[in-house]
Coordinates of C-alpha atoms in Angstrom, one line a residue:
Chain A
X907 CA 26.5 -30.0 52.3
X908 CA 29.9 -29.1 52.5
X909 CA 30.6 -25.2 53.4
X910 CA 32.7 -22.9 51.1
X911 CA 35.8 -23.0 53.2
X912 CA 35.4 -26.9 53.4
X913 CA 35.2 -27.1 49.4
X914 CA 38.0 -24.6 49.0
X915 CA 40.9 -26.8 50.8
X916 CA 39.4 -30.1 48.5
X917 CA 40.5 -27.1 45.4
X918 CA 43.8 -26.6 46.9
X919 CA 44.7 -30.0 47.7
X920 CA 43.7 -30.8 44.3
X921 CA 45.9 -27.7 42.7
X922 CA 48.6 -28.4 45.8
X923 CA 50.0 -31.6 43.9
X924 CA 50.9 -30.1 40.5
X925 CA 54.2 -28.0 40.5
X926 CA 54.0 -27.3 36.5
X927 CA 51.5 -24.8 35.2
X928 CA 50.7 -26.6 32.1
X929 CA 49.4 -29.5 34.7
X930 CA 47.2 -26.6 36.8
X931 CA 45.7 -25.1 33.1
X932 CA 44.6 -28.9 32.2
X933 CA 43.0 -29.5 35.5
X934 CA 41.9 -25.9 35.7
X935 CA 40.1 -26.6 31.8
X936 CA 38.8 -30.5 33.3
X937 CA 36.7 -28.7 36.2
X938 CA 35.0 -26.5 32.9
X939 CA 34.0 -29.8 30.9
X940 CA 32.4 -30.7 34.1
X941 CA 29.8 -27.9 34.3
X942 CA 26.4 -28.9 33.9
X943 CA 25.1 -28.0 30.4
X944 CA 24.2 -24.9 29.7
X945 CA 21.0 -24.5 27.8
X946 CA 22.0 -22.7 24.6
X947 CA 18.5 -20.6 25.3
X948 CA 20.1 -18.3 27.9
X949 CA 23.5 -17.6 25.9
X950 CA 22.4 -13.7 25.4
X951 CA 23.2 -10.4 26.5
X952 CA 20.7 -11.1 29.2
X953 CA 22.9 -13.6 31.2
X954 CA 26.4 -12.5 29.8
X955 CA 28.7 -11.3 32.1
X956 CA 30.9 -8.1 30.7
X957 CA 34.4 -7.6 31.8
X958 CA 36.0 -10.4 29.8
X959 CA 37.4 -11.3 26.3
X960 CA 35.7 -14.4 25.8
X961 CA 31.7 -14.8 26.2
X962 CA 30.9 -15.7 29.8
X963 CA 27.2 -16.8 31.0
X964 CA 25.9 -17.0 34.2
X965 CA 22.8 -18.1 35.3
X966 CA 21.5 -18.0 38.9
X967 CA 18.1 -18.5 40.8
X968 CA 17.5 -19.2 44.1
X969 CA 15.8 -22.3 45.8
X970 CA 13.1 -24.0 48.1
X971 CA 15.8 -23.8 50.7
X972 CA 17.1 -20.8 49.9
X973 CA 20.4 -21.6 48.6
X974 CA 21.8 -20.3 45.5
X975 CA 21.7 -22.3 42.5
X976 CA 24.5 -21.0 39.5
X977 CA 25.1 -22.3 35.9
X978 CA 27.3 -20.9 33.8
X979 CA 28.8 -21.3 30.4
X980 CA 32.1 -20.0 28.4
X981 CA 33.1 -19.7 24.8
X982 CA 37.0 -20.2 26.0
X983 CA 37.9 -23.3 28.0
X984 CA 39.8 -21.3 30.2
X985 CA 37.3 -18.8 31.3
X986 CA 35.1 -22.1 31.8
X987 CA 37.2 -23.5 33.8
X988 CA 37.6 -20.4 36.2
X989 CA 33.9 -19.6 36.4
X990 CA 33.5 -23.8 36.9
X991 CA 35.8 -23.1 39.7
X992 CA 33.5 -20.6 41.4
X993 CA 30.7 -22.4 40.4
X994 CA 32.2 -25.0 42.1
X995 CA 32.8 -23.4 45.3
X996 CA 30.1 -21.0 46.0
X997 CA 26.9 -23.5 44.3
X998 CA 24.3 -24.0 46.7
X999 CA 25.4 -21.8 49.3
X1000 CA 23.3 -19.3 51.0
X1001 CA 23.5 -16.0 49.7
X1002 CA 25.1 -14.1 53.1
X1003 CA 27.8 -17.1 52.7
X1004 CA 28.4 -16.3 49.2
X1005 CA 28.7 -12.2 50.0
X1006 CA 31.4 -13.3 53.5
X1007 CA 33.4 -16.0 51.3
X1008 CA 37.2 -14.5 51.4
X1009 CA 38.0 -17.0 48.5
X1010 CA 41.3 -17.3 49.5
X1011 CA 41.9 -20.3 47.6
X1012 CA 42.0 -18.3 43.9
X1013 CA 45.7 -16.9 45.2
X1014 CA 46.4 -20.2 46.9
X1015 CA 46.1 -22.2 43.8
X1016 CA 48.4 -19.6 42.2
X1017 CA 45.4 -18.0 39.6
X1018 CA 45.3 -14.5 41.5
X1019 CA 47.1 -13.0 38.3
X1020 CA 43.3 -13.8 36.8
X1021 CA 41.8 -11.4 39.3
X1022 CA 43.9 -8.0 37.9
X1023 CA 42.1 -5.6 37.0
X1024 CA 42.9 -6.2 32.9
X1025 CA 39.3 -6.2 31.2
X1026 CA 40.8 -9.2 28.8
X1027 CA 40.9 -11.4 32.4
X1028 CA 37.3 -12.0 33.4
X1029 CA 37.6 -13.7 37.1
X1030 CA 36.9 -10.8 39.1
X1031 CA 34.4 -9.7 37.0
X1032 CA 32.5 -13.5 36.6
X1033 CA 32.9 -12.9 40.9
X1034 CA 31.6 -9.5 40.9
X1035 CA 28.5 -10.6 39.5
X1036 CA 27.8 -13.8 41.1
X1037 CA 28.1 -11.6 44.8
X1038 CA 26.3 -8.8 43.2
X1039 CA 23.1 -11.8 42.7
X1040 CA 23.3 -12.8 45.9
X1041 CA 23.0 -9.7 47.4
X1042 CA 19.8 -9.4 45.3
X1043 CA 18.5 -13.0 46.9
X1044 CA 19.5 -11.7 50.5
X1045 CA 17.7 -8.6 50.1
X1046 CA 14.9 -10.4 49.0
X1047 CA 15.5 -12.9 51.8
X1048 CA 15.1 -10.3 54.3
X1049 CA 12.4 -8.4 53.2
X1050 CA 9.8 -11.9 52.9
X1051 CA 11.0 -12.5 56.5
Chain B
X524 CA 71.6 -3.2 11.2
X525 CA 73.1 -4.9 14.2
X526 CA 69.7 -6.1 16.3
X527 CA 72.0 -7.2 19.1
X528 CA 73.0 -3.5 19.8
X529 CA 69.6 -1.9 19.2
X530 CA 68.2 -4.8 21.8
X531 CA 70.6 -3.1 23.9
X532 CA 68.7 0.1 23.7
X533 CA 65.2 -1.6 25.1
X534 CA 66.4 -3.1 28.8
X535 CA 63.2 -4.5 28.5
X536 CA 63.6 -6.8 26.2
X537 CA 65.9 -9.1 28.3
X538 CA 63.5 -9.6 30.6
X539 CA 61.8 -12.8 31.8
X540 CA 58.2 -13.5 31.7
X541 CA 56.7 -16.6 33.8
X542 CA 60.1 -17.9 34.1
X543 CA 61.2 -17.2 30.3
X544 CA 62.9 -14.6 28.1
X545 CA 60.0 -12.7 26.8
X546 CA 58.7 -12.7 23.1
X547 CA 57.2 -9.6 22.4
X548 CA 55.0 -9.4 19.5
X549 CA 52.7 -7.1 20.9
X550 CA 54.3 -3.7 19.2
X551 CA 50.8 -3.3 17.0
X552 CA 49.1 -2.5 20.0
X553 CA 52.6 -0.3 21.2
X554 CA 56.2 -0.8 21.1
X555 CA 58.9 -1.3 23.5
X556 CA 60.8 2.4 24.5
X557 CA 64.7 2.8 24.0
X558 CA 66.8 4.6 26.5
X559 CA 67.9 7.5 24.2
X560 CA 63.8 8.2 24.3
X561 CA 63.7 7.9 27.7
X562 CA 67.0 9.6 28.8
X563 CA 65.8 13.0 26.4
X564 CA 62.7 12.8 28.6
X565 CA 64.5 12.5 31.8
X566 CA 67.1 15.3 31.1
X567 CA 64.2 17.5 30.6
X568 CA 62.4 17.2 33.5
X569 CA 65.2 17.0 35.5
X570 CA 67.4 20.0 34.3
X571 CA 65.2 22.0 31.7
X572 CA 61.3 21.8 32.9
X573 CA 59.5 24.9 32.8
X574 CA 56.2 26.2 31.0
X575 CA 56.1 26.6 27.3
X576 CA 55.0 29.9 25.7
X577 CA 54.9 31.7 28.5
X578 CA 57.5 32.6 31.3
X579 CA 60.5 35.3 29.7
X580 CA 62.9 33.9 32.2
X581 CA 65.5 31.6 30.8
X582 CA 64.1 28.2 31.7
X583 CA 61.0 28.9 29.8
X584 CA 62.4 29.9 27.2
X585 CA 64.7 26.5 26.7
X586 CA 61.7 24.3 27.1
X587 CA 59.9 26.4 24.7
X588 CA 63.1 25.7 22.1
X589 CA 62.4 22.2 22.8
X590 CA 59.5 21.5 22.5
X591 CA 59.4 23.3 19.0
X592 CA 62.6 22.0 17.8
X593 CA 60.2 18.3 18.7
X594 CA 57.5 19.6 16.9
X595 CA 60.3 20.5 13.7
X596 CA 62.0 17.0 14.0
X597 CA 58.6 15.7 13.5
X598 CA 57.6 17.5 10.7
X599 CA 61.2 16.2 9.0
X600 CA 60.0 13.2 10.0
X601 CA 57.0 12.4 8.6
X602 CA 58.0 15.1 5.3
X603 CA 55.7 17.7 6.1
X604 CA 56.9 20.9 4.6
X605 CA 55.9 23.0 7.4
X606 CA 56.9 22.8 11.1
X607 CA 53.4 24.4 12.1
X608 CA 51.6 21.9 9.8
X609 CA 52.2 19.4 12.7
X610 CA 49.8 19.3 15.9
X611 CA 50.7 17.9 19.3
X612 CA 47.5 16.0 20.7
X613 CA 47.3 13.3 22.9
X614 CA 47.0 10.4 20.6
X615 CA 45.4 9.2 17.1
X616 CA 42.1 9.2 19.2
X617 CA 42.7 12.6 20.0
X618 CA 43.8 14.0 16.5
X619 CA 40.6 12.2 15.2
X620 CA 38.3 13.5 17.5
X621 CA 39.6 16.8 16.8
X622 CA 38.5 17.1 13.2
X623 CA 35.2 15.1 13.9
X624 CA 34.9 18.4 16.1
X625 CA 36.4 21.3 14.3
X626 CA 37.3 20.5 10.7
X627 CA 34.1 18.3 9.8
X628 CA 31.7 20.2 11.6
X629 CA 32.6 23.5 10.4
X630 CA 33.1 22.4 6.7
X631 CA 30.6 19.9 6.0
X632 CA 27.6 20.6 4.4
X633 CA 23.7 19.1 4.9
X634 CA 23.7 15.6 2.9
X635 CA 27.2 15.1 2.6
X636 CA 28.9 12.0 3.5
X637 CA 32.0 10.9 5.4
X638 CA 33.5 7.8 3.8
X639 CA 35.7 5.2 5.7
X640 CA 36.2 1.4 5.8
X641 CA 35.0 -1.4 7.1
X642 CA 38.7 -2.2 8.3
X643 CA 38.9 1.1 10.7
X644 CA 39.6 1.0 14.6
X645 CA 37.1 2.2 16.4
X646 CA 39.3 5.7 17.0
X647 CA 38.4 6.4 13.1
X648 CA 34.2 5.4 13.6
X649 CA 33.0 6.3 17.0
X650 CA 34.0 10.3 16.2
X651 CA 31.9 10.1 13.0
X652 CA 28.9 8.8 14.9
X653 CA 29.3 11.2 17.7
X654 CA 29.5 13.9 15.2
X655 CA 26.6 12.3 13.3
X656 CA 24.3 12.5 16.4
X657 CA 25.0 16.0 16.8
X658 CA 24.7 16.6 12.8
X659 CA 21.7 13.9 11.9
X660 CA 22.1 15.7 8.2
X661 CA 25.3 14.5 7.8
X662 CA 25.5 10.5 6.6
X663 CA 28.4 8.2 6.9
X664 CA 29.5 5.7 4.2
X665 CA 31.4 2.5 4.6
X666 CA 33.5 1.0 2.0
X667 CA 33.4 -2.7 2.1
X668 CA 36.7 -4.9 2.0
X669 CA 37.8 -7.8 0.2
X670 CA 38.2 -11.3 2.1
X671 CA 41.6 -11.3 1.8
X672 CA 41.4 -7.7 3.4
X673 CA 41.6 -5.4 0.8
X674 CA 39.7 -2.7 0.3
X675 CA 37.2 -3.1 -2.5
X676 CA 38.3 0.1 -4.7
X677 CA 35.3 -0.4 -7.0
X678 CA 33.2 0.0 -3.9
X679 CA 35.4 3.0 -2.7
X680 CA 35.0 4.9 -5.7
X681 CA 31.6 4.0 -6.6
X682 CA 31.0 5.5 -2.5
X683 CA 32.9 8.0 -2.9
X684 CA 30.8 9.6 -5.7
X685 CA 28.0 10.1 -3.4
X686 CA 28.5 13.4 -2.4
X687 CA 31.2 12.9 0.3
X688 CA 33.0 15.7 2.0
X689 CA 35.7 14.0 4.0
X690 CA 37.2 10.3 3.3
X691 CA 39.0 8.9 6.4
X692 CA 40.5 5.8 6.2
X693 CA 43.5 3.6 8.1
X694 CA 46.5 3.8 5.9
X695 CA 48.2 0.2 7.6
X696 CA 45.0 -1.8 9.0
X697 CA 45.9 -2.5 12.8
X698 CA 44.2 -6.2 12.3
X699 CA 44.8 -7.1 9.1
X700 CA 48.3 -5.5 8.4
X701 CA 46.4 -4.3 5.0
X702 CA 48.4 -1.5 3.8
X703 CA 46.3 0.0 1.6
X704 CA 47.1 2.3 -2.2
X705 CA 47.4 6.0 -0.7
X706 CA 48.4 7.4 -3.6
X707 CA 45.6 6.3 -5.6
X708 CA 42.5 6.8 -2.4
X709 CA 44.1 10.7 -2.4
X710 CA 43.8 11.4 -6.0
X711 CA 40.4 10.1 -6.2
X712 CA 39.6 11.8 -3.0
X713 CA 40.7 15.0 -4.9
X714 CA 39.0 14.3 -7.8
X715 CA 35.7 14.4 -6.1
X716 CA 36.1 17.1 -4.0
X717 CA 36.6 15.6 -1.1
X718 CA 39.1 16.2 1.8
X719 CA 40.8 13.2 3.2
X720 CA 42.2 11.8 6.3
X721 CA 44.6 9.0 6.9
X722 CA 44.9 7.1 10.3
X723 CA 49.1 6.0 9.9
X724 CA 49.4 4.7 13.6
X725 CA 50.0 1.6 12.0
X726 CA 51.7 2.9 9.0
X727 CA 54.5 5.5 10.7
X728 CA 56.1 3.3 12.9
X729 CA 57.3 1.3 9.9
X730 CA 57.8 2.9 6.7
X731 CA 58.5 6.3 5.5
X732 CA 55.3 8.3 5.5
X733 CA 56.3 11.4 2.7
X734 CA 53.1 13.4 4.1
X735 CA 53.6 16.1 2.1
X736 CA 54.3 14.3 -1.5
X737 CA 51.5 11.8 -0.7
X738 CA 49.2 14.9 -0.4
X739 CA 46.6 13.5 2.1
X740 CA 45.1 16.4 3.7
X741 CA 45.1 15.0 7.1
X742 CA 47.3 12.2 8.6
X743 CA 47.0 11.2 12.3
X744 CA 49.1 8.7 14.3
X745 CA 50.6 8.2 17.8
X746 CA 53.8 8.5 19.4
X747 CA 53.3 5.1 21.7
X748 CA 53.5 3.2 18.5
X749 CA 56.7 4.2 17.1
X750 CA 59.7 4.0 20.2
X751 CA 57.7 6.7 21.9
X752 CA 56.1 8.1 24.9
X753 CA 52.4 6.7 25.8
X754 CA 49.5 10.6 25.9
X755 CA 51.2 12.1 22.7
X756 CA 50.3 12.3 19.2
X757 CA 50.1 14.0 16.1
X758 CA 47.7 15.5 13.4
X759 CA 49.2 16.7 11.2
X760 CA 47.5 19.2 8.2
X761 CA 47.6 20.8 5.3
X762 CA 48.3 24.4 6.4
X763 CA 45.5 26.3 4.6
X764 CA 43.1 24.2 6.0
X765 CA 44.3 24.1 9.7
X766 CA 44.1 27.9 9.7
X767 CA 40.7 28.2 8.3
X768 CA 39.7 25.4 11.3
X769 CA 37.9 26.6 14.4
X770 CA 39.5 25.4 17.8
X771 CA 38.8 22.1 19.2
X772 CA 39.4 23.4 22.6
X773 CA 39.4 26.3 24.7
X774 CA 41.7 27.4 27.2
X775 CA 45.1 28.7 27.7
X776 CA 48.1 28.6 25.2
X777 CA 45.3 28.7 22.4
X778 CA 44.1 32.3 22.7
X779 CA 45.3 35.7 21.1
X780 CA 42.9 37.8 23.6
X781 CA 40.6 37.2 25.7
X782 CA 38.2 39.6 26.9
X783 CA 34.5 38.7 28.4
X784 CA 32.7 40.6 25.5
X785 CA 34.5 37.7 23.1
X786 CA 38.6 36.3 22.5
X787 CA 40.2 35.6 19.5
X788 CA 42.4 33.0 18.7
X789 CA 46.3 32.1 18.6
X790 CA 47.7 31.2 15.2
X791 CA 48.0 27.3 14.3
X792 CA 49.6 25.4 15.3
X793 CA 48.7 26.9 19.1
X794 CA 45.3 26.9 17.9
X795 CA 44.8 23.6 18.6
X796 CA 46.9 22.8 21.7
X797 CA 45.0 24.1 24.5
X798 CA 46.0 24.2 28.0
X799 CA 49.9 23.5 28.9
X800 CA 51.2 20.5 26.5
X801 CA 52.7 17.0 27.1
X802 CA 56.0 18.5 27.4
X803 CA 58.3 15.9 28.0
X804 CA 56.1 13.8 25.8
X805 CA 56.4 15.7 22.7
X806 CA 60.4 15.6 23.2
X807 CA 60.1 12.2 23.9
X808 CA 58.3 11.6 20.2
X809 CA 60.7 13.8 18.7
X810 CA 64.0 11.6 20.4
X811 CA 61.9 8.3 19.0
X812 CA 61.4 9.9 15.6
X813 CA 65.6 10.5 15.6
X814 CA 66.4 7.1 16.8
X815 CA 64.5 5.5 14.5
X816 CA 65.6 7.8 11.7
X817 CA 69.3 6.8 12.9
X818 CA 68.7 3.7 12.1
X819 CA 67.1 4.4 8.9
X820 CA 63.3 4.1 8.4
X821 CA 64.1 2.2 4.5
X822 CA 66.5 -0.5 6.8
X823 CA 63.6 -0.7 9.2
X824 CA 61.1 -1.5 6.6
X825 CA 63.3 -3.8 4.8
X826 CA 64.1 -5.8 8.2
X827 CA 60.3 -5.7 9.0
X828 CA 59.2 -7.4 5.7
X829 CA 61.9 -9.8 6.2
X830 CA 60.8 -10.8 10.0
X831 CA 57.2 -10.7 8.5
X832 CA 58.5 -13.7 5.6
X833 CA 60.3 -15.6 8.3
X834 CA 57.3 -15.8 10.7
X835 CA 54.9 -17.1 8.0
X836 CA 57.1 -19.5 6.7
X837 CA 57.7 -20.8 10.9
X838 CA 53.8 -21.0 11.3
X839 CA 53.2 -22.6 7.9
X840 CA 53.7 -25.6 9.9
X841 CA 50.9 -24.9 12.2
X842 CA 48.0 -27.0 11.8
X843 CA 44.7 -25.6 10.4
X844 CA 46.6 -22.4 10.8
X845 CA 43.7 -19.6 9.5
X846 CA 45.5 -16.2 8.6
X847 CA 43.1 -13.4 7.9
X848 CA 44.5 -10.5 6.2
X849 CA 46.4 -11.7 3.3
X850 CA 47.0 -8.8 1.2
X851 CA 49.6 -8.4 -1.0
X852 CA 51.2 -5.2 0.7
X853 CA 51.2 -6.2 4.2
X854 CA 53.0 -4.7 7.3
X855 CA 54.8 -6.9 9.8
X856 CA 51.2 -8.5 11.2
X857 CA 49.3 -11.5 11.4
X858 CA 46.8 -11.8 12.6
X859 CA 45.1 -15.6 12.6
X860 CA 43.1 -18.3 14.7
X861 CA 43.9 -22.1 14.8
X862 CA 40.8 -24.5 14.3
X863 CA 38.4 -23.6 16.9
X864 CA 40.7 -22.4 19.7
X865 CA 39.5 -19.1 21.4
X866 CA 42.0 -16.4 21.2
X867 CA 41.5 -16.0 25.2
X868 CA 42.9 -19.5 25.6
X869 CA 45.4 -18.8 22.7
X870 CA 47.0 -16.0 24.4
X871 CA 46.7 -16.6 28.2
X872 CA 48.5 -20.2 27.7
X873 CA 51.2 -18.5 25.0
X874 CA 52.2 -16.0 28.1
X875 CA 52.9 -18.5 29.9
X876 CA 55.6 -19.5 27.3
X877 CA 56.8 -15.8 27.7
X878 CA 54.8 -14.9 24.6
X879 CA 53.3 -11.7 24.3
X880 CA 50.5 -11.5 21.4
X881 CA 47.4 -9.5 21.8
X882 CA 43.9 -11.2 21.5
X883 CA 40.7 -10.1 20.7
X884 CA 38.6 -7.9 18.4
X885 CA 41.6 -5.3 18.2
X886 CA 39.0 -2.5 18.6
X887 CA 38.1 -3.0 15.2
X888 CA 34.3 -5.0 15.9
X889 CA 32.5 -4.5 12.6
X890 CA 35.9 -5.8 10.9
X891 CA 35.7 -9.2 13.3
X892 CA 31.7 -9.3 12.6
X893 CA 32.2 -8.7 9.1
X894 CA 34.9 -12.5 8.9
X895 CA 32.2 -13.4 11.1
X896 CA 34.7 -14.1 13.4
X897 CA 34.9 -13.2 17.8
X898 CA 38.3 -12.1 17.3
X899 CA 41.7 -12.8 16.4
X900 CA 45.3 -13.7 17.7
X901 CA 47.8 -11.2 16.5
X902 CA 51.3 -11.3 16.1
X903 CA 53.1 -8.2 15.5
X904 CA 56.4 -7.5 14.4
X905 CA 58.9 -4.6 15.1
X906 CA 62.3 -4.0 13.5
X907 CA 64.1 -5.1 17.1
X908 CA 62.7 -8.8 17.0
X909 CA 64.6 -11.9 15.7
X910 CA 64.3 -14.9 13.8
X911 CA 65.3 -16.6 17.3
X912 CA 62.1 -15.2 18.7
X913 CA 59.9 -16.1 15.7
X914 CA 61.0 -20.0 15.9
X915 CA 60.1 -19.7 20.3
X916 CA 56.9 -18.2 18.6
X917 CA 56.1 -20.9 16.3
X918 CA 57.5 -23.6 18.6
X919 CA 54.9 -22.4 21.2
X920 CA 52.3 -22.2 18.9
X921 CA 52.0 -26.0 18.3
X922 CA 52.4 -27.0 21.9
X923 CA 49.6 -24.3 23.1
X924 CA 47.6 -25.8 20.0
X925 CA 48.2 -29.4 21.1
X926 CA 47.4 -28.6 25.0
X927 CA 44.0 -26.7 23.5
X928 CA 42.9 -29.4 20.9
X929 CA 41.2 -31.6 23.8

């Protein structure tokens, strides 16, 4: 399993080689198509995260080896695309990984203009609430231990 | 009307936006400032700032001329008759919340209704259902709307017969553009005894409003809107009923005595503005309200229906192209949605272009639930924008739509 940092260079590389934007929002909406599905089931207020214009799911749980394990789902292909990005990079990781990510790459791959603090631009909230579960599953973590 | 020197008076408009000259058609949600607004609010606080109403040294004394010669320049404005008919608050929010507060809770009676729309913001719904959870015997009434986003008049006046005390409805829809028959909502308003309110944010940056002759009770808009400052606004009233009103606030400015055994209260229009005033604000609205008057509010209109023709003839081109709102008297809006592209996506790739639209449910939810719709993209037109800028517009439109259409 490759760590966070490891995955984020593979994301700039990829980003690194297009110099027009319109080229970085088609990979950027290609890396959303390749989500897993999301079972229409869990798109409710239950796993909806607030904070952005379009309807953003996330789903998490955490497993046998105590990694967490994220799906997620947009109505927009663009918020899908930036919560595929997160998904991409912090899936499967442990949960104190998840919480000491610095996530540089989101400014390296020149989307850090997704992270203001707008409410209609829903990165920093979709990454609020994927740290705010792990801190859940590493609370849990280190109670059972 | 010579745009090319008015665009001189907004530095802002030559600016660049991801590498582009910007487009903005953002002025629903607020419009671009000229310099003669700023400059009057920079002169102020630089040479003239004092406290209003208070201090019998000179400088208090100038910034209390000011800021009533703003609140007269308003009035003229918007054809009040009276100077003290016109309340500074901080915004339509504001002026709304302050007759949820004083006028309907002090005048309306157990059972009676308050009648709006189903194409309000949420500034003219939220009040009434904070007021009706602290007054469960009042009731609130909605009057349905056509599909092409008029409102349903049968409907009105069939609602409006149900023993309503206070009808408060949008004059100029901020999602639909809908400007809707004043005139005719008034007199039946009157006709049933009812008071009623009109929400002109929308309305008073574009047209002349005539207040006074269109005998509304209660108009409310903002200064943010309409070439002015951003924490100022207005409510204006008719003046027999503003005195009759309890305060909305308490505090300084708004009192006649105040003892601990009980105070009484300063006239209207001081009434009402508690506390020490947006100063340089309220002479900021009134340098907007004589720039735009400058350039004529009838030429302004004019120029604004004209930009509104021109932009839907440039996006009739626009494949499955969906405008809602199509009423026949329309401000300078459209709002619309192409096929199933998500007005997130819509709007964060036309920015790139150096487009600014808004996107969303325009703080109007019930009107987006009611086209059964998540929200829309809105384009929205002021007097300063060009034809040039409409054919970027459109031009954008069907590349963002290609690049989307995957």
């Amino acid at each position: 399993m490759k760590s966070i940092a490891e995955i984020e260079e593979a994301i700039i590389a990829d980003f690194s080689f297009l110099d027009d934007w319109a080229d970085k929002y088609n990979l950027l909406m290609d890396l959303g198509k390749e989500l897993s599905p999301f079972p229409d089931e869990f798109k409710t207020e239950q796993y909806r995260i607030q904070g952005c214009q379009s309807k953003v799911w996330l789903k998490s749980h955490l497993s046998q080896d105590k990694k967490v394990v994220l799906e997620a789902d947009s109505d927009a292909l663009i918020s899908k695309g930036l919560v595929a990005l997160l998904v991409k990079v912090l899936n499967n990781q442990t949960p104190e990984d998840i919480l000491h990510a610095p996530l540089n790459f989101i400014k390296e791959i020149g989307l850090d203009s997704h992270l203001s603090p707008n409410r209609a631009n829903g990165l920093a909230s979709m990454l609020k609430q994927i740290r705010m579960e792990a801190k859940v599953y590493a609370q849990q973590t280190a109670s059972a231990q | 009307m010579d745009i090319a020197a008015i665009r001189q008076d907004f530095p802002i408009l030559s600016r660049q936006v991801n590498g582009r000259p910007l487009v903005y058609l953002d002025n629903a949600a607020s419009s671009q400032k000229p310099r003669q607004v700023v400059d009057a609010m920079s002169n102020y606080l630089l040479y003239e700032h004092s406290n209003v109403h208070r201090g019998v040294h000179t400088l208090s004394q100038e910034a209390t001329v000011r800021y009533e010669q703003a609140r007269a320049t308003v009035a003229k404005f918007i054809g009040a008759s009276k100077s003290e008919e016109v309340i500074f608050t901080r915004g339509t929010t504001e002026s709304m919340n302050l007759l949820a507060w004083s006028y309907a809770d002090a005048f309306l009676t157990q059972g009676q209704a308050i009648l709006i729309s189903e194409m309000e913001h949420h500034a003219n719904i939220v009040p009434w259902q904070l007021l009706l959870k602290r007054r469960p015997d009042l009731r609130l009434l909605v009057c349905r709307i056509h599909d092409n986003g008029t409102l349903d008049l049968e409907d009105f006046h069939a609602k409006l017969a149900d023993q309503v005390g206070l009808v408060s409805l949008t004059w100029t829809s901020n999602a639909l553009g809908t400007i809707n028959p004043v005139n005719e909502l008034v007199e039946a308003a009157h006709n049933a005894g009812a008071k009623i309110a009109l929400d002109a944010a929308q309305a008073v940056p574009h047209f002349n409003l005539e207040v006074a002759k269109v005998g509304a009770d209660f108009v409310v808009f903002s200064g943010h809107k309409m070439c002015g400052p951003t924490g100022i606004g207005i409510l204006y009233g008719k003046l027999d009923l503003l005195e009759q009103m309890p305060p909305f606030m308490g505090g300084g400015d708004m009192i006649k005595e105040v003892s601990f055994s009980g105070t009484t209260f300063n006239e209207v229009p001081l009434r009402f503005e508690a506390g020490t005033p947006s100063i340089a604000e309220a002479i900021g609205l009134g340098a907007a309200c004589d720039y735009l008057t400058n350039i004529g509010m009838d030429q302004i209109a004019a120029r604004e229906q004209h930009l509104l023709q021109v932009a839907n003839q440039a996006i009739s081109e626009v494949k499955n192209l969906k405008i809602y709102g199509e009423a026949p008297d329309k401000a300078a809006v459209i709002s619309f949605l192409i096929g199933s592209i998500h007005p997130y996506d819509m709007g964060t790739i036309l920015d790139q272009y150096g487009i600014a639209i808004r996107t969303g449910h325009h703080c109007t939810q019930p009107l987006m639930e009611r086209f059964q719709i998540p929200g829309t993209c809105r384009a929205s037109f002021s007097f300063y924008n060009t034809e040039e800028e409409i054919a970027l517009f459109a031009d954008a439109l069907v590349k963002t739509s290609t690049m989307l259409n995957r």
